Amino acid sequence: MLTLRFLELKDEATFLDSLEEDWEGFSYAHLYEPGMALATYLKKLEALRLGEDLKPGWVPATFLFAFVRQPDGSDRCVGRVSIRHRLLPGMEIVGGHIGYGVRPSERRKGYATEILGQSLSVAKMIGIEKAIVTCDDANLGSLRTIERNGGYLDETFPDPATGVLKRRYWIPL
């Protein structure tokens, strides 16, 4: 069973282990810097959630990590989700409210569908009524995940910055 929750100090080993994988350009651990103490990183994530000391162009966002219980009773970090509390102009085009990622070694196990599904409940509690979720047009796994969670395609368009074809979905909450 997958649990979506805040990262805690007790998760340090599995979190650091997850960073060792090749995320293929995906920004998995926003604000984390190599060698940073986990307590410092947790403070940065909390400040981001509260909207404190935001970088220009950033908005308050909640970061939750996905864990799966292992046979030995430990929790393995298998992914994460970020939920932007509101959007600035441009974020409606690329990025949206919810961004998620699954650890490369844990893909194709249904975790992305669970992560997005659980994050929609959190987004609703934050006050989001219709979540925007975007993905690359070529990312069949992600577009299926979004559609399985009630997403309907709004538009397909080239990313203004990269030219990569993107899909924008709306998910009513």
PDB file of C-alpha atoms in Angstrom:
ATOM      1  CA  MET A   1       0.000   0.000   0.000  1.00  0.00           C
ATOM      2  CA  LEU A   2       1.284   3.458  -0.917  1.00  0.00           C
ATOM      3  CA  THR A   3       1.253   6.265   1.647  1.00  0.00           C
ATOM      4  CA  LEU A   4       1.594   9.905   0.633  1.00  0.00           C
ATOM      5  CA  ARG A   5       2.978  12.091   3.421  1.00  0.00           C
ATOM      6  CA  PHE A   6       5.461  14.747   4.425  1.00  0.00           C
ATOM      7  CA  LEU A   7       9.106  13.723   4.404  1.00  0.00           C
ATOM      8  CA  GLU A   8      10.463  13.167   7.938  1.00  0.00           C
ATOM      9  CA  LEU A   9      13.917  12.888   9.494  1.00  0.00           C
ATOM     10  CA  LYS A  10      13.431   9.120   9.851  1.00  0.00           C
ATOM     11  CA  ASP A  11      13.226   8.913   6.026  1.00  0.00           C
ATOM     12  CA  GLU A  12      16.756  10.160   5.437  1.00  0.00           C
ATOM     13  CA  ALA A  13      18.264   6.872   4.215  1.00  0.00           C
ATOM     14  CA  THR A  14      15.514   6.047   1.717  1.00  0.00           C
ATOM     15  CA  PHE A  15      15.297   9.670   0.538  1.00  0.00           C
ATOM     16  CA  LEU A  16      19.045   9.859  -0.108  1.00  0.00           C
ATOM     17  CA  ASP A  17      18.921   6.458  -1.794  1.00  0.00           C
ATOM     18  CA  SER A  18      16.192   7.716  -4.137  1.00  0.00           C
ATOM     19  CA  LEU A  19      18.414  10.632  -5.175  1.00  0.00           C
ATOM     20  CA  GLU A  20      21.024   8.192  -6.470  1.00  0.00           C
ATOM     21  CA  GLU A  21      18.810   7.096  -9.361  1.00  0.00           C
ATOM     22  CA  ASP A  22      18.846   8.696 -12.813  1.00  0.00           C
ATOM     23  CA  TRP A  23      15.736  10.887 -12.853  1.00  0.00           C
ATOM     24  CA  GLU A  24      16.325  11.753 -16.532  1.00  0.00           C
ATOM     25  CA  GLY A  25      16.144  15.504 -15.992  1.00  0.00           C
ATOM     26  CA  PHE A  26      13.100  15.419 -13.681  1.00  0.00           C
ATOM     27  CA  SER A  27      13.479  17.829 -10.762  1.00  0.00           C
ATOM     28  CA  TYR A  28      12.664  15.350  -8.009  1.00  0.00           C
ATOM     29  CA  ALA A  29      13.981  17.141  -4.933  1.00  0.00           C
ATOM     30  CA  HIS A  30      13.273  20.850  -5.447  1.00  0.00           C
ATOM     31  CA  LEU A  31      15.437  23.044  -3.212  1.00  0.00           C
ATOM     32  CA  TYR A  32      17.662  20.148  -2.124  1.00  0.00           C
ATOM     33  CA  GLU A  33      21.395  20.607  -2.591  1.00  0.00           C
ATOM     34  CA  PRO A  34      23.915  17.747  -2.425  1.00  0.00           C
ATOM     35  CA  GLY A  35      25.190  17.310   1.113  1.00  0.00           C
ATOM     36  CA  MET A  36      22.394  19.386   2.644  1.00  0.00           C
ATOM     37  CA  ALA A  37      21.235  18.198   6.063  1.00  0.00           C
ATOM     38  CA  LEU A  38      17.773  16.684   5.819  1.00  0.00           C
ATOM     39  CA  ALA A  39      16.545  18.946   8.649  1.00  0.00           C
ATOM     40  CA  THR A  40      17.526  21.976   6.546  1.00  0.00           C
ATOM     41  CA  TYR A  41      15.719  20.575   3.513  1.00  0.00           C
ATOM     42  CA  LEU A  42      12.587  19.916   5.572  1.00  0.00           C
ATOM     43  CA  LYS A  43      12.634  23.545   6.774  1.00  0.00           C
ATOM     44  CA  LYS A  44      12.887  24.735   3.165  1.00  0.00           C
ATOM     45  CA  LEU A  45       9.908  22.581   2.146  1.00  0.00           C
ATOM     46  CA  GLU A  46       7.877  23.891   5.091  1.00  0.00           C
ATOM     47  CA  ALA A  47       8.711  27.498   4.190  1.00  0.00           C
ATOM     48  CA  LEU A  48       7.642  26.790   0.600  1.00  0.00           C
ATOM     49  CA  ARG A  49       4.347  25.320   1.827  1.00  0.00           C
ATOM     50  CA  LEU A  50       3.739  28.401   3.980  1.00  0.00           C
ATOM     51  CA  GLY A  51       4.746  30.776   1.179  1.00  0.00           C
ATOM     52  CA  GLU A  52       7.714  32.188   3.110  1.00  0.00           C
ATOM     53  CA  ASP A  53      10.810  33.573   1.362  1.00  0.00           C
ATOM     54  CA  LEU A  54       9.589  32.515  -2.077  1.00  0.00           C
ATOM     55  CA  LYS A  55      11.918  32.853  -5.028  1.00  0.00           C
ATOM     56  CA  PRO A  56      10.616  35.138  -7.808  1.00  0.00           C
ATOM     57  CA  GLY A  57       8.092  33.222  -9.916  1.00  0.00           C
ATOM     58  CA  TRP A  58       7.401  30.637  -7.198  1.00  0.00           C
ATOM     59  CA  VAL A  59       4.121  30.121  -5.358  1.00  0.00           C
ATOM     60  CA  PRO A  60       3.301  28.248  -2.149  1.00  0.00           C
ATOM     61  CA  ALA A  61       3.453  24.505  -2.765  1.00  0.00           C
ATOM     62  CA  THR A  62       3.047  21.354  -0.711  1.00  0.00           C
ATOM     63  CA  PHE A  63       5.590  18.581  -1.316  1.00  0.00           C
ATOM     64  CA  LEU A  64       4.568  15.081  -0.282  1.00  0.00           C
ATOM     65  CA  PHE A  65       6.572  11.909  -0.705  1.00  0.00           C
ATOM     66  CA  ALA A  66       5.245   8.461  -1.565  1.00  0.00           C
ATOM     67  CA  PHE A  67       6.286   5.498   0.548  1.00  0.00           C
ATOM     68  CA  VAL A  68       5.667   1.777   0.240  1.00  0.00           C
ATOM     69  CA  ARG A  69       6.070  -0.521   3.244  1.00  0.00           C
ATOM     70  CA  GLN A  70       8.714  -3.197   2.732  1.00  0.00           C
ATOM     71  CA  PRO A  71       8.605  -6.790   4.070  1.00  0.00           C
ATOM     72  CA  ASP A  72      11.126  -5.829   6.785  1.00  0.00           C
ATOM     73  CA  GLY A  73       8.772  -3.066   8.018  1.00  0.00           C
ATOM     74  CA  SER A  74      10.773  -0.177   6.596  1.00  0.00           C
ATOM     75  CA  ASP A  75       9.325   2.412   4.229  1.00  0.00           C
ATOM     76  CA  ARG A  76      10.796   2.830   0.736  1.00  0.00           C
ATOM     77  CA  CYS A  77      10.504   6.235  -0.912  1.00  0.00           C
ATOM     78  CA  VAL A  78       9.062   5.567  -4.382  1.00  0.00           C
ATOM     79  CA  GLY A  79       8.145   9.066  -5.557  1.00  0.00           C
ATOM     80  CA  ARG A  80       6.889  12.517  -4.740  1.00  0.00           C
ATOM     81  CA  VAL A  81       4.267  15.070  -5.672  1.00  0.00           C
ATOM     82  CA  SER A  82       4.221  18.856  -5.541  1.00  0.00           C
ATOM     83  CA  ILE A  83       0.915  20.682  -5.300  1.00  0.00           C
ATOM     84  CA  ARG A  84       0.988  24.385  -6.121  1.00  0.00           C
ATOM     85  CA  HIS A  85      -1.595  26.224  -4.035  1.00  0.00           C
ATOM     86  CA  ARG A  86      -2.216  28.767  -6.790  1.00  0.00           C
ATOM     87  CA  LEU A  87      -0.840  29.530 -10.227  1.00  0.00           C
ATOM     88  CA  LEU A  88       0.903  32.523 -11.720  1.00  0.00           C
ATOM     89  CA  PRO A  89       0.429  33.406 -15.392  1.00  0.00           C
ATOM     90  CA  GLY A  90       2.353  30.899 -17.454  1.00  0.00           C
ATOM     91  CA  MET A  91       1.953  28.112 -14.900  1.00  0.00           C
ATOM     92  CA  GLU A  92      -1.452  27.425 -16.423  1.00  0.00           C
ATOM     93  CA  ILE A  93       0.344  26.735 -19.695  1.00  0.00           C
ATOM     94  CA  VAL A  94       3.229  24.575 -18.459  1.00  0.00           C
ATOM     95  CA  GLY A  95       3.475  23.081 -14.988  1.00  0.00           C
ATOM     96  CA  GLY A  96      -0.033  23.344 -13.619  1.00  0.00           C
ATOM     97  CA  HIS A  97      -1.086  22.653 -10.048  1.00  0.00           C
ATOM     98  CA  ILE A  98       0.293  19.143  -9.632  1.00  0.00           C
ATOM     99  CA  GLY A  99       3.629  17.650 -10.601  1.00  0.00           C
ATOM    100  CA  TYR A 100       4.593  14.115  -9.665  1.00  0.00           C
ATOM    101  CA  GLY A 101       7.380  11.677 -10.276  1.00  0.00           C
ATOM    102  CA  VAL A 102       8.042   8.023  -9.603  1.00  0.00           C
ATOM    103  CA  ARG A 103      11.480   6.690  -8.793  1.00  0.00           C
ATOM    104  CA  PRO A 104      12.870   5.155 -12.012  1.00  0.00           C
ATOM    105  CA  SER A 105      13.361   1.710 -10.428  1.00  0.00           C
ATOM    106  CA  GLU A 106       9.729   1.736  -9.228  1.00  0.00           C
ATOM    107  CA  ARG A 107       7.954   2.714 -12.446  1.00  0.00           C
ATOM    108  CA  ARG A 108       5.225   0.664 -14.123  1.00  0.00           C
ATOM    109  CA  LYS A 109       3.822  -0.537 -10.792  1.00  0.00           C
ATOM    110  CA  GLY A 110       0.802   1.781 -10.609  1.00  0.00           C
ATOM    111  CA  TYR A 111       2.422   4.177  -8.164  1.00  0.00           C
ATOM    112  CA  ALA A 112       1.944   7.270 -10.345  1.00  0.00           C
ATOM    113  CA  THR A 113      -1.810   6.636 -10.519  1.00  0.00           C
ATOM    114  CA  GLU A 114      -1.958   6.298  -6.722  1.00  0.00           C
ATOM    115  CA  ILE A 115       0.226   9.349  -6.121  1.00  0.00           C
ATOM    116  CA  LEU A 116      -1.881  11.557  -8.379  1.00  0.00           C
ATOM    117  CA  GLY A 117      -5.133  10.138  -6.990  1.00  0.00           C
ATOM    118  CA  GLN A 118      -4.161  10.807  -3.382  1.00  0.00           C
ATOM    119  CA  SER A 119      -2.787  14.252  -4.231  1.00  0.00           C
ATOM    120  CA  LEU A 120      -6.135  15.311  -5.707  1.00  0.00           C
ATOM    121  CA  SER A 121      -7.712  14.997  -2.247  1.00  0.00           C
ATOM    122  CA  VAL A 122      -4.964  17.199  -0.822  1.00  0.00           C
ATOM    123  CA  ALA A 123      -5.436  19.737  -3.634  1.00  0.00           C
ATOM    124  CA  LYS A 124      -9.139  19.910  -2.828  1.00  0.00           C
ATOM    125  CA  MET A 125      -8.369  20.532   0.868  1.00  0.00           C
ATOM    126  CA  ILE A 126      -6.036  23.363  -0.183  1.00  0.00           C
ATOM    127  CA  GLY A 127      -8.967  24.947  -2.047  1.00  0.00           C
ATOM    128  CA  ILE A 128      -8.262  24.035  -5.657  1.00  0.00           C
ATOM    129  CA  GLU A 129     -11.504  23.370  -7.545  1.00  0.00           C
ATOM    130  CA  LYS A 130     -10.094  22.210 -10.896  1.00  0.00           C
ATOM    131  CA  ALA A 131      -6.522  20.980 -11.023  1.00  0.00           C
ATOM    132  CA  ILE A 132      -4.375  21.610 -14.063  1.00  0.00           C
ATOM    133  CA  VAL A 133      -1.904  18.810 -14.769  1.00  0.00           C
ATOM    134  CA  THR A 134       0.461  18.853 -17.740  1.00  0.00           C
ATOM    135  CA  CYS A 135       2.708  16.248 -19.328  1.00  0.00           C
ATOM    136  CA  ASP A 136       4.769  15.699 -22.443  1.00  0.00           C
ATOM    137  CA  ASP A 137       2.648  14.458 -25.334  1.00  0.00           C
ATOM    138  CA  ALA A 138       5.054  11.533 -25.787  1.00  0.00           C
ATOM    139  CA  ASN A 139       4.787  10.432 -22.127  1.00  0.00           C
ATOM    140  CA  LEU A 140       2.139   7.732 -22.523  1.00  0.00           C
ATOM    141  CA  GLY A 141       2.454   6.580 -18.912  1.00  0.00           C
ATOM    142  CA  SER A 142       1.772  10.045 -17.543  1.00  0.00           C
ATOM    143  CA  LEU A 143      -1.122  10.827 -19.850  1.00  0.00           C
ATOM    144  CA  ARG A 144      -2.743   7.495 -18.925  1.00  0.00           C
ATOM    145  CA  THR A 145      -2.200   8.269 -15.235  1.00  0.00           C
ATOM    146  CA  ILE A 146      -3.905  11.640 -15.619  1.00  0.00           C
ATOM    147  CA  GLU A 147      -6.813  10.186 -17.589  1.00  0.00           C
ATOM    148  CA  ARG A 148      -7.287   7.356 -15.044  1.00  0.00           C
ATOM    149  CA  ASN A 149      -7.689  10.047 -12.404  1.00  0.00           C
ATOM    150  CA  GLY A 150     -10.470  11.857 -14.262  1.00  0.00           C
ATOM    151  CA  GLY A 151      -8.388  14.249 -16.322  1.00  0.00           C
ATOM    152  CA  TYR A 152      -9.809  15.530 -19.552  1.00  0.00           C
ATOM    153  CA  LEU A 153      -7.617  16.935 -22.275  1.00  0.00           C
ATOM    154  CA  ASP A 154      -7.884  20.697 -22.638  1.00  0.00           C
ATOM    155  CA  GLU A 155      -5.173  21.353 -25.197  1.00  0.00           C
ATOM    156  CA  THR A 156      -2.044  20.034 -26.887  1.00  0.00           C
ATOM    157  CA  PHE A 157       0.571  22.705 -27.606  1.00  0.00           C
ATOM    158  CA  PRO A 158       4.330  23.260 -27.967  1.00  0.00           C
ATOM    159  CA  ASP A 159       6.103  24.316 -24.772  1.00  0.00           C
ATOM    160  CA  PRO A 160       6.979  27.992 -25.366  1.00  0.00           C
ATOM    161  CA  ALA A 161      10.466  27.513 -23.886  1.00  0.00           C
ATOM    162  CA  THR A 162      11.502  24.184 -25.434  1.00  0.00           C
ATOM    163  CA  GLY A 163       9.128  23.473 -28.313  1.00  0.00           C
ATOM    164  CA  VAL A 164       8.354  20.037 -26.803  1.00  0.00           C
ATOM    165  CA  LEU A 165       4.730  19.071 -27.434  1.00  0.00           C
ATOM    166  CA  LYS A 166       2.740  19.206 -24.174  1.00  0.00           C
ATOM    167  CA  ARG A 167      -0.734  18.183 -23.052  1.00  0.00           C
ATOM    168  CA  ARG A 168      -2.765  20.199 -20.563  1.00  0.00           C
ATOM    169  CA  TYR A 169      -5.468  18.406 -18.596  1.00  0.00           C
ATOM    170  CA  TRP A 170      -8.148  19.607 -16.190  1.00  0.00           C
ATOM    171  CA  ILE A 171      -9.260  17.399 -13.326  1.00  0.00           C
ATOM    172  CA  PRO A 172     -12.422  18.567 -11.535  1.00  0.00           C
ATOM    173  CA  LEU A 173     -12.219  18.221  -7.774  1.00  0.00           C
TER     174      LEU A 173
END
